[in-house]
mmCIF file of C-alpha atoms in Angstrom:
data_model
loop_
_atom_site.group_PDB
_atom_site.id
_atom_site.type_symbol
_atom_site.label_atom_id
_atom_site.label_comp_id
_atom_site.label_asym_id
_atom_site.label_seq_id
_atom_site.Cartn_x
_atom_site.Cartn_y
_atom_site.Cartn_z
ATOM 1 C CA MET M 1361 69.856 46.088 92.922
ATOM 2 C CA ILE M 1362 73.574 46.292 92.462
ATOM 3 C CA VAL M 1363 75.491 48.267 95.066
ATOM 4 C CA ARG M 1364 79.061 49.142 94.320
ATOM 5 C CA GLU M 1365 81.531 49.162 97.160
ATOM 6 C CA TYR M 1366 84.474 51.469 96.905
ATOM 7 C CA GLU M 1367 87.856 50.117 97.672
ATOM 8 C CA LYS M 1368 89.698 51.719 100.532
ATOM 9 C CA ASP M 1369 92.647 52.896 98.463
ATOM 10 C CA GLU M 1370 90.654 54.325 95.576
ATOM 11 C CA ILE M 1371 90.884 57.937 96.789
ATOM 12 C CA THR M 1372 93.985 58.365 98.911
ATOM 13 C CA VAL M 1373 96.546 61.042 99.378
ATOM 14 C CA GLN M 1374 100.035 60.059 100.349
ATOM 15 C CA LYS M 1375 100.952 61.579 103.686
ATOM 16 C CA VAL M 1376 104.687 62.201 103.103
ATOM 17 C CA PRO M 1377 104.353 64.550 100.086
ATOM 18 C CA LEU M 1378 101.478 66.327 101.808
ATOM 19 C CA MET M 1379 103.589 66.905 104.933
ATOM 20 C CA LEU M 1380 106.538 68.095 102.811
ATOM 21 C CA MET M 1381 104.327 70.630 101.003
ATOM 22 C CA GLY M 1382 102.968 71.836 104.342
ATOM 23 C CA GLY M 1383 106.515 72.165 105.667
ATOM 24 C CA LEU M 1384 107.492 74.208 102.631
ATOM 25 C CA VAL M 1385 104.606 76.594 103.262
ATOM 26 C CA VAL M 1386 105.546 76.934 106.949
ATOM 27 C CA ILE M 1387 109.223 77.637 106.112
ATOM 28 C CA THR M 1388 108.213 80.236 103.516
ATOM 29 C CA LEU M 1389 105.948 82.026 105.982
ATOM 30 C CA ALA M 1390 108.639 81.892 108.691
ATOM 31 C CA LEU M 1391 111.287 83.405 106.381
ATOM 32 C CA THR M 1392 108.910 86.112 105.206
ATOM 33 C CA ALA M 1393 108.019 86.999 108.792
ATOM 34 C CA SER M 1394 111.690 87.072 109.828
ATOM 35 C CA VAL M 1395 112.503 89.576 107.068
ATOM 36 C CA GLN M 1396 109.503 91.723 108.049
ATOM 37 C CA LEU M 1397 110.550 91.622 111.710
ATOM 38 C CA GLY M 1398 114.125 92.597 110.871
ATOM 39 C CA PHE M 1399 115.955 89.338 111.569
ATOM 40 C CA PHE M 1400 117.258 89.277 107.982
ATOM 41 C CA GLU M 1401 118.305 92.266 105.928
ATOM 42 C CA ARG M 1402 116.125 93.235 102.982
ATOM 43 C CA SER M 1403 117.726 93.422 99.559
ATOM 44 C CA SER M 1404 119.544 96.687 99.126
ATOM 45 C CA ILE M 1405 119.019 99.451 96.623
ATOM 46 C CA PRO M 1406 122.283 99.674 94.620
ATOM 47 C CA ALA M 1407 122.527 103.482 94.673
ATOM 48 C CA GLN M 1408 121.928 103.528 98.420
ATOM 49 C CA ALA M 1409 124.446 100.737 99.052
ATOM 50 C CA ARG M 1410 127.105 102.559 96.982
ATOM 51 C CA ALA M 1411 126.508 105.780 98.900
ATOM 52 C CA GLU M 1412 126.827 103.996 102.249
ATOM 53 C CA ALA M 1413 130.035 102.253 101.130
ATOM 54 C CA GLY M 1414 131.478 105.471 99.666
ATOM 55 C CA ILE M 1415 131.928 103.990 96.186
ATOM 56 C CA GLN M 1416 132.756 106.704 93.664
ATOM 57 C CA PRO M 1417 132.341 106.788 89.872
ATOM 58 C CA VAL M 1418 135.494 106.216 87.819
ATOM 59 C CA ALA M 1419 134.071 106.883 84.348
ATOM 60 C CA ALA M 1420 130.897 108.349 82.935
ATOM 61 C CA ARG M 1421 129.386 109.258 79.603
ATOM 62 C CA THR M 1422 126.054 110.612 78.453
ATOM 63 C CA LEU M 1423 124.355 108.564 75.750
ATOM 64 C CA ARG M 1424 121.585 109.040 73.231
ATOM 65 C CA PHE M 1425 119.962 106.167 71.368
ATOM 66 C CA PHE M 1426 118.233 106.413 68.005
ATOM 67 C CA ASP M 1427 116.137 103.982 65.969
ATOM 68 C CA GLU M 1428 117.077 104.203 62.304
ATOM 69 C CA PRO M 1429 114.616 103.416 59.483
ATOM 70 C CA ASP M 1430 116.280 100.056 58.707
ATOM 71 C CA GLY M 1431 115.817 98.870 62.320
ATOM 72 C CA THR M 1432 119.376 99.644 63.415
ATOM 73 C CA VAL M 1433 119.878 101.175 66.862
ATOM 74 C CA ARG M 1434 122.541 103.893 66.930
ATOM 75 C CA ALA M 1435 124.256 104.897 70.181
ATOM 76 C CA GLU M 1436 125.827 108.368 70.293
ATOM 77 C CA ASP M 1437 127.760 110.357 72.842
ATOM 78 C CA GLY M 1438 125.274 112.767 74.419
ATOM 79 C CA ALA M 1439 127.696 115.705 74.366
ATOM 80 C CA THR M 1440 129.583 115.337 71.066
ATOM 81 C CA ALA M 1441 127.123 113.276 68.954
ATOM 82 C CA GLU M 1442 130.009 110.893 68.143
ATOM 83 C CA VAL M 1443 128.598 107.541 66.997
ATOM 84 C CA LEU M 1444 129.776 104.965 69.533
ATOM 85 C CA SER M 1445 128.140 101.851 68.116
ATOM 86 C CA ARG M 1446 125.404 100.524 65.877
ATOM 87 C CA PHE M 1447 123.281 97.450 66.431
ATOM 88 C CA SER M 1448 121.571 96.061 63.363
ATOM 89 C CA PRO M 1449 118.303 94.103 63.614
ATOM 90 C CA GLY M 1450 118.917 90.885 65.524
ATOM 91 C CA GLU M 1451 121.879 92.354 67.435
ATOM 92 C CA GLY M 1452 122.079 94.234 70.707
ATOM 93 C CA GLY M 1453 118.993 92.688 72.263
ATOM 94 C CA PHE M 1454 120.032 93.673 75.774
ATOM 95 C CA ILE M 1455 120.653 97.288 74.766
ATOM 96 C CA ARG M 1456 117.324 97.445 72.970
ATOM 97 C CA ALA M 1457 115.437 96.040 75.971
ATOM 98 C CA SER M 1458 117.253 98.217 78.532
ATOM 99 C CA VAL M 1459 116.783 101.454 76.637
ATOM 100 C CA ARG M 1460 113.177 100.683 75.685
ATOM 101 C CA SER M 1461 112.272 100.151 79.331
ATOM 102 C CA LEU M 1462 113.744 103.543 80.239
ATOM 103 C CA VAL M 1463 112.147 105.267 77.223
ATOM 104 C CA HIS M 1464 108.801 103.722 78.160
ATOM 105 C CA GLN M 1465 109.037 105.380 81.582
ATOM 106 C CA ARG M 1466 109.699 108.718 79.880
ATOM 107 C CA ARG M 1467 106.686 108.314 77.607
ATOM 108 C CA ILE M 1468 104.443 107.534 80.570
ATOM 109 C CA ARG M 1469 105.491 110.868 82.064
ATOM 110 C CA GLY M 1470 105.100 112.743 78.774
ATOM 111 C CA GLU M 1471 108.837 113.424 78.460
ATOM 112 C CA GLY M 1472 110.855 113.332 75.264
ATOM 113 C CA PRO M 1473 114.421 112.466 74.261
ATOM 114 C CA ALA M 1474 115.897 115.920 74.982
ATOM 115 C CA VAL M 1475 117.993 114.790 77.972
ATOM 116 C CA PRO M 1476 120.575 112.022 77.334
ATOM 117 C CA PHE M 1477 120.951 108.928 79.490
ATOM 118 C CA GLU M 1478 123.927 108.589 81.857
ATOM 119 C CA LEU M 1479 126.243 105.565 81.826
ATOM 120 C CA THR M 1480 128.455 105.326 84.914
ATOM 121 C CA GLU M 1481 131.204 102.893 85.859
ATOM 122 C CA TRP M 1482 131.831 102.612 89.596
ATOM 123 C CA GLU M 1483 134.993 101.793 91.585
ATOM 124 C CA ASN M 1484 133.692 98.304 92.291
ATOM 125 C CA GLY M 1485 133.311 97.599 88.532
ATOM 126 C CA ALA M 1486 129.529 97.976 88.432
ATOM 127 C CA LEU M 1487 127.877 99.791 85.521
ATOM 128 C CA THR M 1488 124.673 101.790 85.784
ATOM 129 C CA LEU M 1489 122.545 103.184 82.961
ATOM 130 C CA ARG M 1490 120.452 105.974 84.495
ATOM 131 C CA ASP M 1491 117.720 108.203 83.161
ATOM 132 C CA PRO M 1492 118.062 111.609 84.854
ATOM 133 C CA VAL M 1493 114.561 112.591 83.712
ATOM 134 C CA THR M 1494 112.691 109.810 85.534
ATOM 135 C CA GLY M 1495 115.325 108.749 88.068
ATOM 136 C CA LYS M 1496 115.011 105.129 86.883
ATOM 137 C CA SER M 1497 118.152 103.085 86.327
ATOM 138 C CA VAL M 1498 119.367 99.710 85.103
ATOM 139 C CA GLU M 1499 122.229 97.980 86.904
ATOM 140 C CA VAL M 1500 123.902 96.658 83.763
ATOM 141 C CA SER M 1501 126.456 94.526 85.620
ATOM 142 C CA SER M 1502 123.656 92.432 87.094
ATOM 143 C CA PHE M 1503 122.942 90.902 83.682
ATOM 144 C CA GLY M 1504 126.267 89.129 83.180
ATOM 145 C CA PRO M 1505 129.692 89.899 81.742
ATOM 146 C CA ASP M 1506 128.641 89.807 78.082
ATOM 147 C CA ASN M 1507 125.896 92.405 78.541
ATOM 148 C CA ARG M 1508 128.185 94.486 80.769
ATOM 149 C CA ALA M 1509 130.883 94.463 78.067
ATOM 150 C CA VAL M 1510 128.501 95.893 75.454
ATOM 151 C CA PHE M 1511 127.878 98.959 77.613
ATOM 152 C CA ALA M 1512 131.483 99.147 78.889
ATOM 153 C CA ASN M 1513 132.662 99.557 75.277
ATOM 154 C CA MET M 1514 130.694 102.815 75.129
ATOM 155 C CA LEU M 1515 132.649 104.377 78.003
ATOM 156 C CA PRO M 1516 135.713 106.551 77.354
ATOM 157 C CA GLN M 1517 138.842 104.430 76.919
ATOM 158 C CA LYS M 1518 141.159 104.084 79.941
ATOM 159 C CA ASP M 1519 143.956 106.183 78.400
ATOM 160 C CA ALA M 1520 141.412 109.007 77.820
ATOM 161 C CA ARG M 1521 140.173 108.984 81.428
#
């Protein structure tokens, strides 16, 4: 009868990577516990942080968005119906995604497009696209200067403020 002997190093786990992974788990749990216990501040809610800091709006406009039959998205002023911009298929991906997420929240609640969205520029340069129907908002400035600029172009011009 043939008996096979296993070599000692056939099934081994290196100790250093195992200890590093364990250390990573311990650090993660420690940081999570320190946030829960109040040693570190939780991330803030932008609207709440602005209110506490006394940051005021410097420009605002109501907006309506429409899907046209050819796939173009049309942005209009909510009060005057002035066309502010058009985004043909393949353009305006950030606007499409932002507005669709807000429209989705309206549909969940059974609301329609009767009330326009609100675009607000704040003293600190931040931009917020808010849905007054659902209370949901998108902090546009958080998505980089290029995406911020697309929405900033829809605000009233500085000489008209």
